[in-house]
CSV table of C-alpha atoms and ligand atoms in Angstrom, one decimal:
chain,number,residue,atom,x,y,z
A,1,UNK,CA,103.1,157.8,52.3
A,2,UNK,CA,99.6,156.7,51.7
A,3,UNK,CA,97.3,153.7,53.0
A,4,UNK,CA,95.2,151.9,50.4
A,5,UNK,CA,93.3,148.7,50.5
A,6,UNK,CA,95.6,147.1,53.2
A,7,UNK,CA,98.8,148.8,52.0
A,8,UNK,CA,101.0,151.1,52.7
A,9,UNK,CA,103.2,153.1,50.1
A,10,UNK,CA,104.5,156.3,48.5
A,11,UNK,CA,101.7,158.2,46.9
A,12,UNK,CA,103.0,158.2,43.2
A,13,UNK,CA,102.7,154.5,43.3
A,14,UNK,CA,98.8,154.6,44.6
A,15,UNK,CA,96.3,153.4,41.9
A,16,UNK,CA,92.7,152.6,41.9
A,17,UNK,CA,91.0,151.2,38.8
A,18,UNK,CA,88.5,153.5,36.6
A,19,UNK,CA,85.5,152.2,37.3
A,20,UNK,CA,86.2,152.8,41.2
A,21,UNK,CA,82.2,154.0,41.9
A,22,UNK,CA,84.0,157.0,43.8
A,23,UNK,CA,85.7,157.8,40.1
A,24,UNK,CA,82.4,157.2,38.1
A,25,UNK,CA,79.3,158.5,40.7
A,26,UNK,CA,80.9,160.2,43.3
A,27,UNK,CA,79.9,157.4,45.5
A,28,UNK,CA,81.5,157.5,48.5
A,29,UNK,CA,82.0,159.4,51.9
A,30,UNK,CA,85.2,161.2,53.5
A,31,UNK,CA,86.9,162.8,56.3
A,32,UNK,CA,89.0,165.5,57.2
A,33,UNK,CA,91.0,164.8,60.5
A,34,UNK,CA,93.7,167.7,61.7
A,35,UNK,CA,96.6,166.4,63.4
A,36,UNK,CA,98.7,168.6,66.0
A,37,UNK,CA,101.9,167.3,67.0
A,38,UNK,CA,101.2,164.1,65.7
A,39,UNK,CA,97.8,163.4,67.6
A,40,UNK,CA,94.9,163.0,65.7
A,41,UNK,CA,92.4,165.8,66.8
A,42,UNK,CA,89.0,164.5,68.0
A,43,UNK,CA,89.7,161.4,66.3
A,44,UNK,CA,86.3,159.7,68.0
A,45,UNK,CA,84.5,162.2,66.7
A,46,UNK,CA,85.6,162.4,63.1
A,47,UNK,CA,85.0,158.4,63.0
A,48,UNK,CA,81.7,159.0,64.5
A,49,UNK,CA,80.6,161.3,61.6
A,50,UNK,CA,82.1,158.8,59.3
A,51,UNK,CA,80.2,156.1,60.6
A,52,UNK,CA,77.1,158.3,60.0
A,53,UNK,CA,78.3,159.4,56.5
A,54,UNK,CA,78.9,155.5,55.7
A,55,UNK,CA,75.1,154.6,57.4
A,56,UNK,CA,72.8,157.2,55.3
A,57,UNK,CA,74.4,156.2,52.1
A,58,UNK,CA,74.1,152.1,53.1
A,59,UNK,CA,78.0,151.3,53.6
A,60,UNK,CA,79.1,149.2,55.8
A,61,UNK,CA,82.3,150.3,57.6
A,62,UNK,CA,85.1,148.1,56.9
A,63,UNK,CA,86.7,148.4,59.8
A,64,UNK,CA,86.2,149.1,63.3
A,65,UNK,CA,87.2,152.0,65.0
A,66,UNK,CA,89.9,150.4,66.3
A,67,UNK,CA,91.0,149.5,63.1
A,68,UNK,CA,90.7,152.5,61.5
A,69,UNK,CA,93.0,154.5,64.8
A,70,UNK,CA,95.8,151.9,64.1
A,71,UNK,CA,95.6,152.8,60.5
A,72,UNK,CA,95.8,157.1,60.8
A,73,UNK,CA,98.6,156.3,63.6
A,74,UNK,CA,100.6,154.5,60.7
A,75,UNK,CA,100.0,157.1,58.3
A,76,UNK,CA,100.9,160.0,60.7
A,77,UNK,CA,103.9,158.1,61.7
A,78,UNK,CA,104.8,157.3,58.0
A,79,UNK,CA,105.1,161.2,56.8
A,80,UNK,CA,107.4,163.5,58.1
A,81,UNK,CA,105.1,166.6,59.4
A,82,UNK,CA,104.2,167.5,63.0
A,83,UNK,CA,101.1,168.5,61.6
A,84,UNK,CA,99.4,167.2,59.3
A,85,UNK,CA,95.9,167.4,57.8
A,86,UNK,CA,94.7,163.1,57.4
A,87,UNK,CA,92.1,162.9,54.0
A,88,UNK,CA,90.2,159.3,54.0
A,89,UNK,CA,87.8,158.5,51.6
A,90,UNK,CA,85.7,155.0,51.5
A,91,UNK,CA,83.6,154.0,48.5
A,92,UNK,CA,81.8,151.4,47.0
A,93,UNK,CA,84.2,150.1,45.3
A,94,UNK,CA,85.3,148.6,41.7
A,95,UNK,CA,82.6,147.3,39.6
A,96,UNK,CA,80.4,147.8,36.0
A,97,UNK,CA,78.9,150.9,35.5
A,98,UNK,CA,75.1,150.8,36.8
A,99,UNK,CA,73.5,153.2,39.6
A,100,UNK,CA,72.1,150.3,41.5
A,101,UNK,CA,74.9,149.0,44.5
A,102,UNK,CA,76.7,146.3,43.1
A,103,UNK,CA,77.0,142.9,45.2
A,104,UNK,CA,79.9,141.4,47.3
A,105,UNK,CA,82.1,144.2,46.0
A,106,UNK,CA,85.2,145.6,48.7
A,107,UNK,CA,84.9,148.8,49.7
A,108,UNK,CA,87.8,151.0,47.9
A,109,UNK,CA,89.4,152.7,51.3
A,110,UNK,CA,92.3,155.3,50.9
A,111,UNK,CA,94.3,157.5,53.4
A,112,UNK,CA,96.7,160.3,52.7
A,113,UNK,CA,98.3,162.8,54.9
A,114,UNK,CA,99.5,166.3,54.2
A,115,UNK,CA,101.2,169.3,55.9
A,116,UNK,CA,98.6,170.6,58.2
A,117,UNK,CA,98.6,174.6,56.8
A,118,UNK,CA,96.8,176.7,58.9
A,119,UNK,CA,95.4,180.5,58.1
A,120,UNK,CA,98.5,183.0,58.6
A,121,UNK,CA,98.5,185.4,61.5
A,122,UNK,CA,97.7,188.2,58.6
A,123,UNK,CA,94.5,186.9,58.1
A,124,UNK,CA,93.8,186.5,61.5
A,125,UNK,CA,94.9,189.8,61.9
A,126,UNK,CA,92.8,191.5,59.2
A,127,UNK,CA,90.1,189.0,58.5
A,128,UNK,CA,88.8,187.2,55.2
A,129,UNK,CA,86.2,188.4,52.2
A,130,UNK,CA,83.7,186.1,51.8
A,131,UNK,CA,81.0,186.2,48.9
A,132,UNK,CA,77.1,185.3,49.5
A,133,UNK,CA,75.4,182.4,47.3
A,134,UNK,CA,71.7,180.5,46.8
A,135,UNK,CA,72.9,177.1,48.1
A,136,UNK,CA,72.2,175.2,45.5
A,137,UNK,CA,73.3,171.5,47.0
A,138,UNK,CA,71.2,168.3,47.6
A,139,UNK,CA,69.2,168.0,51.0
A,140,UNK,CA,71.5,165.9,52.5
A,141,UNK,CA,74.4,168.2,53.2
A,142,UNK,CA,74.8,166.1,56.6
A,143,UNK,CA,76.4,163.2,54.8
A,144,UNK,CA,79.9,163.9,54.1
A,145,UNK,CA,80.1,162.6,50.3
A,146,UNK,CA,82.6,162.8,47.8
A,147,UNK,CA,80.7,164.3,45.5
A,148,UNK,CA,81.1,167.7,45.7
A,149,UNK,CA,80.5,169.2,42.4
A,150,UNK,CA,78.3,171.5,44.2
A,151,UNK,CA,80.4,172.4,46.8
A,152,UNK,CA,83.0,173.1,44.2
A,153,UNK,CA,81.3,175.2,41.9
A,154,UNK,CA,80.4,177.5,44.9
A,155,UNK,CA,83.8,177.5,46.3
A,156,UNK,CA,84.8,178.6,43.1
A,157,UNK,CA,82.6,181.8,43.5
A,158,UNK,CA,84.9,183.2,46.1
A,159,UNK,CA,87.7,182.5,44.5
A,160,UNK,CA,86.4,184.6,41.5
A,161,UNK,CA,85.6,187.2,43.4
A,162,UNK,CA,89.1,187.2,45.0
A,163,UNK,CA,87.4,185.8,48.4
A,164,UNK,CA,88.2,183.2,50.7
A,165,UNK,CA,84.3,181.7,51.1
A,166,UNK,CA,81.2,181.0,49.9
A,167,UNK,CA,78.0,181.9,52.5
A,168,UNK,CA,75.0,179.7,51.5
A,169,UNK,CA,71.4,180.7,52.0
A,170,UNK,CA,68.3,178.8,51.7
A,171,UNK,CA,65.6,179.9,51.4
A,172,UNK,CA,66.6,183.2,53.3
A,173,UNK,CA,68.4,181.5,55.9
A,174,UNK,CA,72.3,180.8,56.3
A,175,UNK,CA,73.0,177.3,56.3
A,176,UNK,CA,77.6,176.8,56.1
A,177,UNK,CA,80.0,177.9,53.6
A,178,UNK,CA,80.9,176.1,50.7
A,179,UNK,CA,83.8,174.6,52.9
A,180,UNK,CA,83.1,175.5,56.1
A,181,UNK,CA,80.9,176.2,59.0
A,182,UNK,CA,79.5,179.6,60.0
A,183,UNK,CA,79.0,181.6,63.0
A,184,UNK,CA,77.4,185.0,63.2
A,185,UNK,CA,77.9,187.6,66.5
A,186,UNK,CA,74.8,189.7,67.2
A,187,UNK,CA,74.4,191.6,70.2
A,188,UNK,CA,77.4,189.8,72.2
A,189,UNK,CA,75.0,186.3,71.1
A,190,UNK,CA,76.8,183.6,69.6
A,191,UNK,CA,74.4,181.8,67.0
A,192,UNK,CA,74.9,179.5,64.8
A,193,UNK,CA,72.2,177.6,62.6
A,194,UNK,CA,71.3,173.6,64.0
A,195,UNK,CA,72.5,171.0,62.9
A,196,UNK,CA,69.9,169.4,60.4
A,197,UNK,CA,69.8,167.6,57.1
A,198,UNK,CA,71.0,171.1,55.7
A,199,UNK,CA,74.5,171.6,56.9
A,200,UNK,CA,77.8,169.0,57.7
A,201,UNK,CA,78.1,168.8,61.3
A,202,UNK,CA,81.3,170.2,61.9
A,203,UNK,CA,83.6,168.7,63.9
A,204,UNK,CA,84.9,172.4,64.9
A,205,UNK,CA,81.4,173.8,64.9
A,206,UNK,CA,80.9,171.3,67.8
A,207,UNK,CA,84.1,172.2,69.2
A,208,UNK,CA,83.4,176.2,69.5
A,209,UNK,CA,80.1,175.7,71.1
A,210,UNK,CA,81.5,173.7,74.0
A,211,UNK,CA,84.3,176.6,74.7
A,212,UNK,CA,81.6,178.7,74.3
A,213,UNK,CA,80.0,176.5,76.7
A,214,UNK,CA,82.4,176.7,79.1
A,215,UNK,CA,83.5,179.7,79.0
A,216,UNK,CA,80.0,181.4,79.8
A,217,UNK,CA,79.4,183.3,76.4
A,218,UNK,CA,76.4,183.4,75.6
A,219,UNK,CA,75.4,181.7,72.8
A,220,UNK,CA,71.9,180.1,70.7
A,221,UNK,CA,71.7,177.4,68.1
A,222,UNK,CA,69.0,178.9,65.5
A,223,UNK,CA,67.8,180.0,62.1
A,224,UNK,CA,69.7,183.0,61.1
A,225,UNK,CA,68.3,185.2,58.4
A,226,UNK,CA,70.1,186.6,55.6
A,227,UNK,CA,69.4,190.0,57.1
A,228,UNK,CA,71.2,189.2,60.1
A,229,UNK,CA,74.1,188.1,58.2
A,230,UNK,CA,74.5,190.8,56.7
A,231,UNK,CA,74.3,192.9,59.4
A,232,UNK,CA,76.1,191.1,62.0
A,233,UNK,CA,78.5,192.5,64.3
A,234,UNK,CA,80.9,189.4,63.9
A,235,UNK,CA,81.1,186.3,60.9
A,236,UNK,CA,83.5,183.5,61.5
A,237,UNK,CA,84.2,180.3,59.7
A,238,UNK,CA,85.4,177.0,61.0
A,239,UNK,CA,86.9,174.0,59.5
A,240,UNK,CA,88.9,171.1,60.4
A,241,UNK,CA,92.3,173.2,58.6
A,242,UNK,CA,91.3,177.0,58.9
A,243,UNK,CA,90.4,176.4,62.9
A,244,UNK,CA,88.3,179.5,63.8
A,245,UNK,CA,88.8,182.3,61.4
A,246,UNK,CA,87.3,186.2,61.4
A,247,UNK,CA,85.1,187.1,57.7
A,248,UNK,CA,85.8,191.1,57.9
A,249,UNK,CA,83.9,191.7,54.1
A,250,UNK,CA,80.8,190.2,52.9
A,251,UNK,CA,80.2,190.7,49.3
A,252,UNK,CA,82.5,194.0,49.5
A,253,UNK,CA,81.1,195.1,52.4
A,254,UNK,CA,82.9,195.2,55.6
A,255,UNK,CA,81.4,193.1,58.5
A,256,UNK,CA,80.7,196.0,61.1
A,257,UNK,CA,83.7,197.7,61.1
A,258,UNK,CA,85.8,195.7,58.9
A,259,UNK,CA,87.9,194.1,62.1
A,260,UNK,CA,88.0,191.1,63.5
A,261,UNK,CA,85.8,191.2,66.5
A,262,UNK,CA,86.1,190.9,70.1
A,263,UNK,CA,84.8,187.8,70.5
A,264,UNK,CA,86.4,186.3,67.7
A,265,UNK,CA,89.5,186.9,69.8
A,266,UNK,CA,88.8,185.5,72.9
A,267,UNK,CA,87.2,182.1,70.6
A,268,UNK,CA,90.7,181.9,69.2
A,269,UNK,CA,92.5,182.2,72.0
A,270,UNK,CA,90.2,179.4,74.0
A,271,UNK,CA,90.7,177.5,70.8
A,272,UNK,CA,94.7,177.6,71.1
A,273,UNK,CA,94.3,177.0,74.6
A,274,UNK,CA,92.1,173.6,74.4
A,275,UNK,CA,94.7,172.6,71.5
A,276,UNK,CA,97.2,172.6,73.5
A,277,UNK,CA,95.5,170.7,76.6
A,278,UNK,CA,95.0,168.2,73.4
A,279,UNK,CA,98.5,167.7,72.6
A,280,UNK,CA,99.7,166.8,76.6
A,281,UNK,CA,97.5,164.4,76.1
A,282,UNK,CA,94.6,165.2,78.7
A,283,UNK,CA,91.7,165.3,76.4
A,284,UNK,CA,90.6,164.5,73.2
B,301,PDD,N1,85.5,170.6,54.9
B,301,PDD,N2,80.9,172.3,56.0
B,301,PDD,C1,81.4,171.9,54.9
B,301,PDD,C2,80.6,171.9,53.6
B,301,PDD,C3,82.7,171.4,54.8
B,301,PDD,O1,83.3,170.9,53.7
B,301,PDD,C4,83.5,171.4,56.0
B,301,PDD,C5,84.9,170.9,56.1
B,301,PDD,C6,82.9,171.9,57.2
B,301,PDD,C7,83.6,172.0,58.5
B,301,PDD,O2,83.7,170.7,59.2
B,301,PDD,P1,84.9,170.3,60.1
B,301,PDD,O3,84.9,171.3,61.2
B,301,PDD,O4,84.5,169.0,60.6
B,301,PDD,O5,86.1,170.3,59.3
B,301,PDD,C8,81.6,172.3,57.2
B,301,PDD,C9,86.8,169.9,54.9
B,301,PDD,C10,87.9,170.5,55.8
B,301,PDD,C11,87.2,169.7,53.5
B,301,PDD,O6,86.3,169.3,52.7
B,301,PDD,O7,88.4,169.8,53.2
């Protein structure tokens, strides 16, 4: 079950017109929101990103936050998994192709749910490839859009090369993965690169830093070189669906020695642990 434009109903009946400007330009924002037990994980925080996705590209947000709770609860409550993975998408709606923003045109908002899949415990257990790439993408990787053809074609890299991710560098520095966020492990340090006009603020990137936070390992937000990527003791990725998740070989190479590392392990186990506080319901 789906929610569009005020509705809901089955997905197979959903239907948006062609010249949607998501369809046509790309022109809209998104948001990825894991659910766990049928609680929407860091809910504030996913509609706080979305607010800033909808504000740099000059949407207004159709509904309040409020608004927009009521509406995930229905569609979590309408599909039949525990956990689920929420999709939402806002654009600028229906109107004649031109690039300019149409006037006094509805925003086209849509909400679908799906099973929540998580990495299995084998690749926990034995880590995933990743391949390296120029990152190629506009300089406003902050905004969450729709249009992804970038993101895409990079993507598709790994899965060529029989990988799981795409590392971007810029310029010499690592910025995320084509999908993801990344962390690099030098030296028992934590680092991961700041938050700018170059990367999405992850939701889980936030989320690791603060059990990093709390759990006194030691950690620095910085530019990391492509030369420390590649000879990092540890290289994880995060994402709303993958969670925290060891890269063991970079561009055929193993990541030191080709296991996850040790402090990969105690992440994931924090990570588990705060997930769980989550679902009874004493933090968000
Ligand atoms: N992608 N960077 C990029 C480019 C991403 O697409 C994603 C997530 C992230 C991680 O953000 P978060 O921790 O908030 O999920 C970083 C989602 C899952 C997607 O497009 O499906």
């Amino acid at each position: 079950m789906i929610y569009l434009n005020g509705e809901y109903m089955p997905l197979a009946e959903a239907r948006i017109p062609v010249l949607d400007r998501g369809f046509i330009f790309g022109d809209g924002v998104y948001e990825v929101i894991p659910v766990y037990s049928r609680r929407a994980f860091r809910l504030d925080e996913h509609l706080q990103r979305l607010q800033h996705s909808l504000d740099s590209i000059r949407l207004p947000n159709p509904y309040t936050p409020a608004q927009w709770q009521t509406i995930i609860e229905h569609v979590i409550m309408l599909n039949p998994w525990e956990d689920q993975s929420v999709y939402l998408q806002v654009t600028r709606g229906v109107a004649p192709r031109d690039h300019a923003f149409p006037k006094d045109t509805p925003q086209t908002v849509f909400v679908m749910s799906n099973p929540l899949t998580t990495p299995p415990a084998r690749q926990r257990e034995t880590g995933v490839s990743a391949v390296t790439a120029l990152d190629n993408r506009w300089l406003r990787c902050d905004i969450k859009s729709t249009a992804l053809l970038a993101n895409v074609l990079l993507r598709q890299l790994a899965v060529d090369a029989g990988a799981s991710e795409t590392l971007l560098l810029r310029e010499g520095y690592l910025t995320e993965g084509a999908a993801s966020n990344i962390f690099v492990v030098r030296d028992g340090v934590l680092l991961a690169p700041p938050k700018d006009h170059r990367v999405l603020p992850g939701i889980t990137y936030d989320v690791v830093l603060e059990l990093a936070q709390q759990h006194a390992i030691r950690h620095e937000v910085r530019e990391i070189s492509e030369e420390e990527v590649r000879s990092a003791d540890e290289l994880w990725l995060t994402s709303s669906t993958k969670e925290v998740l060891p890269i063991t070989r970079l561009d055929g190479q193993p990541v030191a020695n080709g296991k996850p590392g040790p402090i990969y392990e105690v992440m994931y186990g924090y990570y588990q642990d705060f997930k769980r506080t989550v679902m009874r319901g004493k933090n968000t």
